[in-house]
């Protein structure tokens, strides 16, 4: 394993899920001091495609006092969700561009992955769901915003809805109870979207609402396209909410697919998808606090100090 070049005091939590499903072994790979298996790189990455099956009346097991109901279906590739102050739920529906296939293994892997993907196209929209009486079934379902470009991250601050498209961060004025927005969004800042090995743009707001944070994934698995295409990639950006001015908060963070503020400390945290093709037993994805100026190792390493 390559020694990690890490410049942060953050506690990093590896969340590893083995494709072979051995619970005892999986638990060893979690926590602040995980025992990770060795690399097993192969010409064609091992991929197990699950066979889609119905629930057949079964439901997940939940704690006492909780119930599980199907809240909404027939969505067009739902990604992130956001609860508005009045309780309405927004769902971003979209799918971004695909990275070019530059190696023979990319073509083969694409064929295999396609077997496990839905034929549904991304909606490029946001759907609103309203369950006013709290019975678990929304009485109102409507297309809230459409004609977006692969929306993913959502945030609500000071009467405005912020949407992270794959190519730009947009702002939409919002009125309480509104069920549709038709005016075009205002561009707060452009976001890198060339090649798009990773297209998702995660989003959250600082505790005081003055800053927006956007997670931008790398343009490759592990730098195989050269570092010139990685400008403003594998980073968390800090954006001034009013002016759109931005700076890089953290680097070397391969694909930060979810961002959130811990409410007690107001610390920013991220869930990171790390590199692929290390073998079916090694999945070094992790949860970490995001420190100003920190470097999280990509593409040089994925774990260790």
Short mmCIF file of C-alpha atoms in Angstrom, two decimals:
data_model
loop_
_atom_site.label_atom_id
_atom_site.label_comp_id
_atom_site.label_asym_id
_atom_site.label_seq_id
_atom_site.Cartn_x
_atom_site.Cartn_y
_atom_site.Cartn_z
CA UNK A 1 0.00 0.00 0.00
CA UNK A 2 1.32 3.41 -0.92
CA UNK A 3 2.06 5.53 2.14
CA UNK A 4 -0.48 8.28 2.40
CA UNK A 5 0.53 11.94 2.27
CA UNK A 6 -2.04 13.31 4.68
CA UNK A 7 -2.08 16.84 6.07
CA UNK A 8 -5.03 16.78 8.43
CA UNK A 9 -5.82 15.95 12.03
CA UNK A 10 -9.31 14.81 11.08
CA UNK A 11 -10.57 11.47 12.27
CA UNK A 12 -11.17 9.40 9.16
CA UNK A 13 -13.56 6.50 9.20
CA UNK A 14 -13.28 3.82 6.55
CA UNK A 15 -16.58 2.33 5.54
CA UNK A 16 -15.82 -0.88 3.66
CA UNK A 17 -18.41 -3.14 2.14
CA UNK A 18 -17.16 -6.43 0.78
CA UNK A 19 -18.69 -7.71 -2.41
CA UNK A 20 -18.55 -11.21 -0.96
CA UNK A 21 -20.63 -10.29 2.08
CA UNK A 22 -18.63 -11.70 5.02
CA UNK A 23 -19.85 -9.67 8.05
CA UNK A 24 -17.01 -10.51 10.45
CA UNK A 25 -14.37 -9.57 7.91
CA UNK A 26 -16.25 -6.41 6.97
CA UNK A 27 -16.30 -5.18 10.57
CA UNK A 28 -12.51 -5.34 10.70
CA UNK A 29 -12.43 -2.86 7.85
CA UNK A 30 -14.45 -0.19 9.67
CA UNK A 31 -13.62 2.37 12.34
CA UNK A 32 -10.73 4.82 12.84
CA UNK A 33 -8.09 2.06 12.71
CA UNK A 34 -9.28 -0.44 10.11
CA UNK A 35 -7.47 -3.57 8.97
CA UNK A 36 -7.73 -3.40 5.21
CA UNK A 37 -7.09 -6.40 2.95
CA UNK A 38 -4.33 -6.29 0.38
CA UNK A 39 -4.78 -5.11 -3.17
CA UNK A 40 -5.78 -7.61 -5.84
CA UNK A 41 -5.61 -5.78 -9.14
CA UNK A 42 -6.72 -7.77 -12.19
CA UNK A 43 -6.96 -7.13 -15.91
CA UNK A 44 -10.75 -7.06 -15.65
CA UNK A 45 -12.09 -5.87 -12.27
CA UNK A 46 -14.31 -8.51 -10.62
CA UNK A 47 -17.91 -7.35 -10.68
CA UNK A 48 -20.93 -9.17 -9.30
CA UNK A 49 -24.20 -8.00 -10.81
CA UNK A 50 -27.18 -8.56 -8.53
CA UNK A 51 -30.35 -9.97 -10.04
CA UNK A 52 -33.23 -7.49 -9.59
CA UNK A 53 -36.04 -9.03 -7.57
CA UNK A 54 -39.20 -7.73 -5.95
CA UNK A 55 -39.76 -7.24 -2.23
CA UNK A 56 -42.42 -9.99 -2.14
CA UNK A 57 -44.15 -8.32 0.79
CA UNK A 58 -40.99 -8.07 2.91
CA UNK A 59 -39.86 -4.89 4.66
CA UNK A 60 -36.63 -3.82 6.38
CA UNK A 61 -36.37 -4.41 10.14
CA UNK A 62 -36.64 -1.11 12.06
CA UNK A 63 -36.54 -0.09 15.76
CA UNK A 64 -39.66 -0.28 17.89
CA UNK A 65 -42.06 2.56 17.19
CA UNK A 66 -40.99 2.95 13.56
CA UNK A 67 -42.72 1.72 10.42
CA UNK A 68 -41.64 1.44 6.79
CA UNK A 69 -43.88 2.53 3.92
CA UNK A 70 -43.25 3.19 0.24
CA UNK A 71 -43.39 6.99 0.07
CA UNK A 72 -42.87 7.59 -3.67
CA UNK A 73 -42.03 5.53 -6.73
CA UNK A 74 -41.49 5.81 -10.48
CA UNK A 75 -38.83 8.47 -10.03
CA UNK A 76 -36.29 9.06 -12.80
CA UNK A 77 -32.99 8.17 -11.11
CA UNK A 78 -33.48 9.90 -7.72
CA UNK A 79 -30.29 11.19 -6.11
CA UNK A 80 -30.24 13.69 -3.21
CA UNK A 81 -33.26 14.85 -1.19
CA UNK A 82 -34.01 18.00 0.80
CA UNK A 83 -36.75 18.79 3.33
CA UNK A 84 -38.02 22.37 3.04
CA UNK A 85 -39.05 24.40 6.13
CA UNK A 86 -42.75 23.57 5.57
CA UNK A 87 -42.03 19.83 5.40
CA UNK A 88 -42.18 19.46 1.62
CA UNK A 89 -39.61 17.02 0.27
CA UNK A 90 -37.59 17.76 -2.86
CA UNK A 91 -35.97 14.95 -4.85
CA UNK A 92 -33.25 15.65 -7.43
CA UNK A 93 -33.56 13.29 -10.40
CA UNK A 94 -30.72 13.11 -12.87
CA UNK A 95 -27.80 11.29 -14.43
CA UNK A 96 -24.67 12.97 -15.72
CA UNK A 97 -22.30 12.49 -18.61
CA UNK A 98 -20.19 9.38 -18.98
CA UNK A 99 -16.41 9.28 -18.99
CA UNK A 100 -14.76 8.27 -22.28
CA UNK A 101 -13.56 4.68 -22.55
CA UNK A 102 -9.81 4.92 -23.16
CA UNK A 103 -8.73 1.37 -22.24
CA UNK A 104 -9.99 -2.02 -23.44
CA UNK A 105 -10.91 -2.86 -19.84
CA UNK A 106 -13.15 0.24 -19.75
CA UNK A 107 -15.21 -1.12 -22.64
CA UNK A 108 -15.57 -4.57 -21.05
CA UNK A 109 -16.39 -3.12 -17.63
CA UNK A 110 -19.02 -0.87 -19.23
CA UNK A 111 -20.79 -3.84 -20.78
CA UNK A 112 -20.87 -5.67 -17.45
CA UNK A 113 -22.03 -2.61 -15.48
CA UNK A 114 -24.82 -1.97 -17.98
CA UNK A 115 -26.44 -5.24 -16.91
CA UNK A 116 -27.02 -3.80 -13.45
CA UNK A 117 -28.28 -0.38 -14.49
CA UNK A 118 -31.81 0.83 -15.02
CA UNK A 119 -33.04 1.63 -18.52
CA UNK A 120 -34.74 4.72 -17.09
CA UNK A 121 -33.20 8.00 -18.21
CA UNK A 122 -32.39 10.71 -15.68
CA UNK A 123 -35.23 13.18 -15.24
CA UNK A 124 -33.06 16.33 -15.14
CA UNK A 125 -35.64 17.75 -12.78
CA UNK A 126 -36.64 18.18 -9.14
CA UNK A 127 -39.86 16.59 -7.89
CA UNK A 128 -41.82 17.95 -4.89
CA UNK A 129 -43.61 15.58 -2.51
CA UNK A 130 -46.04 16.93 0.12
CA UNK A 131 -47.46 14.78 2.92
CA UNK A 132 -49.43 17.39 4.86
CA UNK A 133 -51.26 14.95 7.15
CA UNK A 134 -48.19 12.83 7.92
CA UNK A 135 -49.76 9.51 6.99
CA UNK A 136 -46.79 8.43 4.87
CA UNK A 137 -48.49 9.06 1.53
CA UNK A 138 -47.91 12.37 -0.28
CA UNK A 139 -51.13 14.11 -1.33
CA UNK A 140 -49.19 16.39 -3.67
CA UNK A 141 -46.61 15.27 -6.18
CA UNK A 142 -45.45 17.72 -8.82
CA UNK A 143 -42.47 18.57 -11.00
CA UNK A 144 -40.98 21.47 -9.03
CA UNK A 145 -38.17 22.48 -11.44
CA UNK A 146 -37.42 20.96 -14.84
CA UNK A 147 -34.89 21.33 -17.67
CA UNK A 148 -31.92 21.02 -15.32
CA UNK A 149 -28.52 19.53 -16.18
CA UNK A 150 -27.98 16.43 -14.04
CA UNK A 151 -29.03 17.97 -10.67
CA UNK A 152 -27.59 16.35 -7.55
CA UNK A 153 -26.91 18.49 -4.46
CA UNK A 154 -29.65 20.62 -2.86
CA UNK A 155 -29.57 23.31 -0.16
CA UNK A 156 -32.03 25.88 1.21
CA UNK A 157 -30.76 29.13 2.71
CA UNK A 158 -32.50 32.44 3.47
CA UNK A 159 -35.49 31.96 1.18
CA UNK A 160 -33.50 30.57 -1.73
CA UNK A 161 -33.10 27.06 -3.11
CA UNK A 162 -29.63 26.14 -4.36
CA UNK A 163 -29.21 23.35 -6.91
CA UNK A 164 -25.87 21.83 -7.88
CA UNK A 165 -26.11 20.87 -11.55
CA UNK A 166 -23.18 18.97 -13.01
CA UNK A 167 -21.94 22.20 -14.66
CA UNK A 168 -23.09 25.03 -12.36
CA UNK A 169 -24.46 26.00 -8.96
CA UNK A 170 -27.87 27.65 -9.42
CA UNK A 171 -30.04 29.82 -7.15
CA UNK A 172 -33.86 29.88 -7.28
CA UNK A 173 -36.00 32.29 -5.20
CA UNK A 174 -38.61 30.34 -3.23
CA UNK A 175 -41.97 31.29 -1.72
CA UNK A 176 -43.32 29.19 1.19
CA UNK A 177 -45.74 26.57 -0.08
CA UNK A 178 -44.71 27.02 -3.70
CA UNK A 179 -45.23 23.88 -5.81
CA UNK A 180 -43.50 24.91 -9.03
CA UNK A 181 -40.67 27.20 -10.15
CA UNK A 182 -40.56 28.15 -13.83
CA UNK A 183 -38.06 31.02 -13.84
CA UNK A 184 -34.50 30.06 -14.86
CA UNK A 185 -32.02 29.70 -12.05
CA UNK A 186 -29.34 32.32 -11.44
CA UNK A 187 -25.80 30.99 -11.89
CA UNK A 188 -23.88 31.44 -8.63
CA UNK A 189 -20.70 29.87 -10.06
CA UNK A 190 -19.72 27.49 -12.83
CA UNK A 191 -18.54 24.00 -11.92
CA UNK A 192 -16.11 21.74 -13.85
CA UNK A 193 -17.96 19.27 -16.05
CA UNK A 194 -15.51 18.30 -18.78
CA UNK A 195 -15.02 14.54 -19.33
CA UNK A 196 -17.05 13.82 -16.16
CA UNK A 197 -15.57 10.61 -14.85
CA UNK A 198 -17.45 11.74 -11.72
CA UNK A 199 -20.36 14.07 -12.48
CA UNK A 200 -22.15 14.38 -9.12
CA UNK A 201 -21.82 17.69 -7.29
CA UNK A 202 -22.70 17.35 -3.59
CA UNK A 203 -23.84 20.46 -1.73
CA UNK A 204 -24.43 21.83 1.75
CA UNK A 205 -24.44 25.21 3.48
CA UNK A 206 -22.35 26.43 6.40
CA UNK A 207 -24.06 26.73 9.78
CA UNK A 208 -24.38 30.53 9.44
CA UNK A 209 -25.53 30.30 5.82
CA UNK A 210 -22.84 32.57 4.43
CA UNK A 211 -20.95 29.83 2.57
CA UNK A 212 -21.91 26.94 0.32
CA UNK A 213 -19.74 23.85 0.01
CA UNK A 214 -19.61 21.81 -3.20
CA UNK A 215 -17.94 18.42 -3.53
CA UNK A 216 -16.36 17.80 -6.94
CA UNK A 217 -15.14 14.32 -7.88
CA UNK A 218 -11.99 13.44 -9.81
CA UNK A 219 -11.86 13.15 -13.59
CA UNK A 220 -10.35 9.67 -13.45
CA UNK A 221 -10.02 6.63 -11.24
CA UNK A 222 -6.47 7.33 -10.10
CA UNK A 223 -4.99 10.00 -12.37
CA UNK A 224 -4.63 7.78 -15.45
CA UNK A 225 -5.68 10.65 -17.75
CA UNK A 226 -2.93 12.91 -16.45
CA UNK A 227 -3.22 15.61 -13.82
CA UNK A 228 -3.91 18.39 -16.33
CA UNK A 229 -7.57 17.26 -16.49
CA UNK A 230 -7.87 17.31 -12.69
CA UNK A 231 -7.98 21.08 -12.23
CA UNK A 232 -10.65 21.90 -9.61
CA UNK A 233 -11.29 18.16 -9.29
CA UNK A 234 -11.17 15.84 -6.27
CA UNK A 235 -11.83 18.90 -4.10
CA UNK A 236 -14.33 20.53 -1.80
CA UNK A 237 -15.04 24.11 -2.88
CA UNK A 238 -16.13 26.90 -0.53
CA UNK A 239 -18.39 29.43 -2.27
CA UNK A 240 -19.56 32.80 -0.98
CA UNK A 241 -23.32 32.47 -1.14
CA UNK A 242 -23.99 36.09 -2.15
CA UNK A 243 -21.10 36.89 -4.51
CA UNK A 244 -20.23 33.47 -5.95
CA UNK A 245 -16.55 33.96 -5.13
CA UNK A 246 -14.97 30.59 -4.45
CA UNK A 247 -11.84 28.97 -3.12
CA UNK A 248 -10.61 25.41 -2.66
CA UNK A 249 -11.19 24.25 0.90
CA UNK A 250 -9.68 20.75 0.68
CA UNK A 251 -7.90 18.68 -1.98
CA UNK A 252 -7.04 15.05 -2.72
CA UNK A 253 -10.56 13.98 -1.76
CA UNK A 254 -11.40 11.68 -4.68
CA UNK A 255 -15.18 11.78 -4.91
CA UNK A 256 -17.02 13.52 -2.04
CA UNK A 257 -20.54 12.34 -2.83
CA UNK A 258 -22.22 13.70 0.33
CA UNK A 259 -21.54 16.74 2.52
CA UNK A 260 -23.14 17.71 5.84
CA UNK A 261 -22.59 20.03 8.80
CA UNK A 262 -22.37 18.40 12.25
CA UNK A 263 -24.83 20.57 14.24
CA UNK A 264 -22.95 20.68 17.56
CA UNK A 265 -19.48 21.64 16.33
CA UNK A 266 -20.58 23.13 12.96
CA UNK A 267 -17.79 21.04 11.41
CA UNK A 268 -18.09 20.05 7.75
CA UNK A 269 -18.02 16.30 7.06
CA UNK A 270 -17.89 14.30 3.82
CA UNK A 271 -18.49 10.77 2.62
CA UNK A 272 -15.85 9.89 0.03
CA UNK A 273 -15.86 7.22 -2.66
CA UNK A 274 -12.24 6.18 -3.05
CA UNK A 275 -10.56 4.44 -5.98
CA UNK A 276 -11.82 1.37 -7.80
CA UNK A 277 -10.11 -1.74 -9.17
CA UNK A 278 -8.33 -2.78 -5.96
CA UNK A 279 -10.10 -6.14 -5.76
CA UNK A 280 -13.49 -7.34 -4.56
CA UNK A 281 -12.40 -7.38 -0.90
CA UNK A 282 -10.90 -3.87 -0.71
CA UNK A 283 -13.31 -0.92 -0.74
CA UNK A 284 -11.53 2.00 0.96
CA UNK A 285 -14.46 4.46 1.02
CA UNK A 286 -14.50 6.68 4.11
CA UNK A 287 -16.25 9.32 6.21
CA UNK A 288 -14.13 12.26 7.32
CA UNK A 289 -14.29 15.76 8.71
CA UNK A 290 -13.14 18.29 6.10
CA UNK A 291 -10.40 20.61 7.34
CA UNK A 292 -9.44 23.89 5.71
CA UNK A 293 -6.29 23.38 3.63
CA UNK A 294 -6.15 19.62 4.20
CA UNK A 295 -4.93 17.11 1.60
CA UNK A 296 -6.62 13.70 1.71
CA UNK A 297 -4.21 11.62 -0.34
CA UNK A 298 -5.70 11.11 -3.79
CA UNK A 299 -4.25 10.04 -6.23
CA UNK A 300 -1.15 8.98 -4.30
CA UNK A 301 -2.73 6.90 -1.54
CA UNK A 302 -6.04 5.97 0.01
CA UNK A 303 -5.32 5.24 3.68
CA UNK A 304 -2.61 5.66 6.31
CA UNK A 305 -0.59 8.57 7.65
#
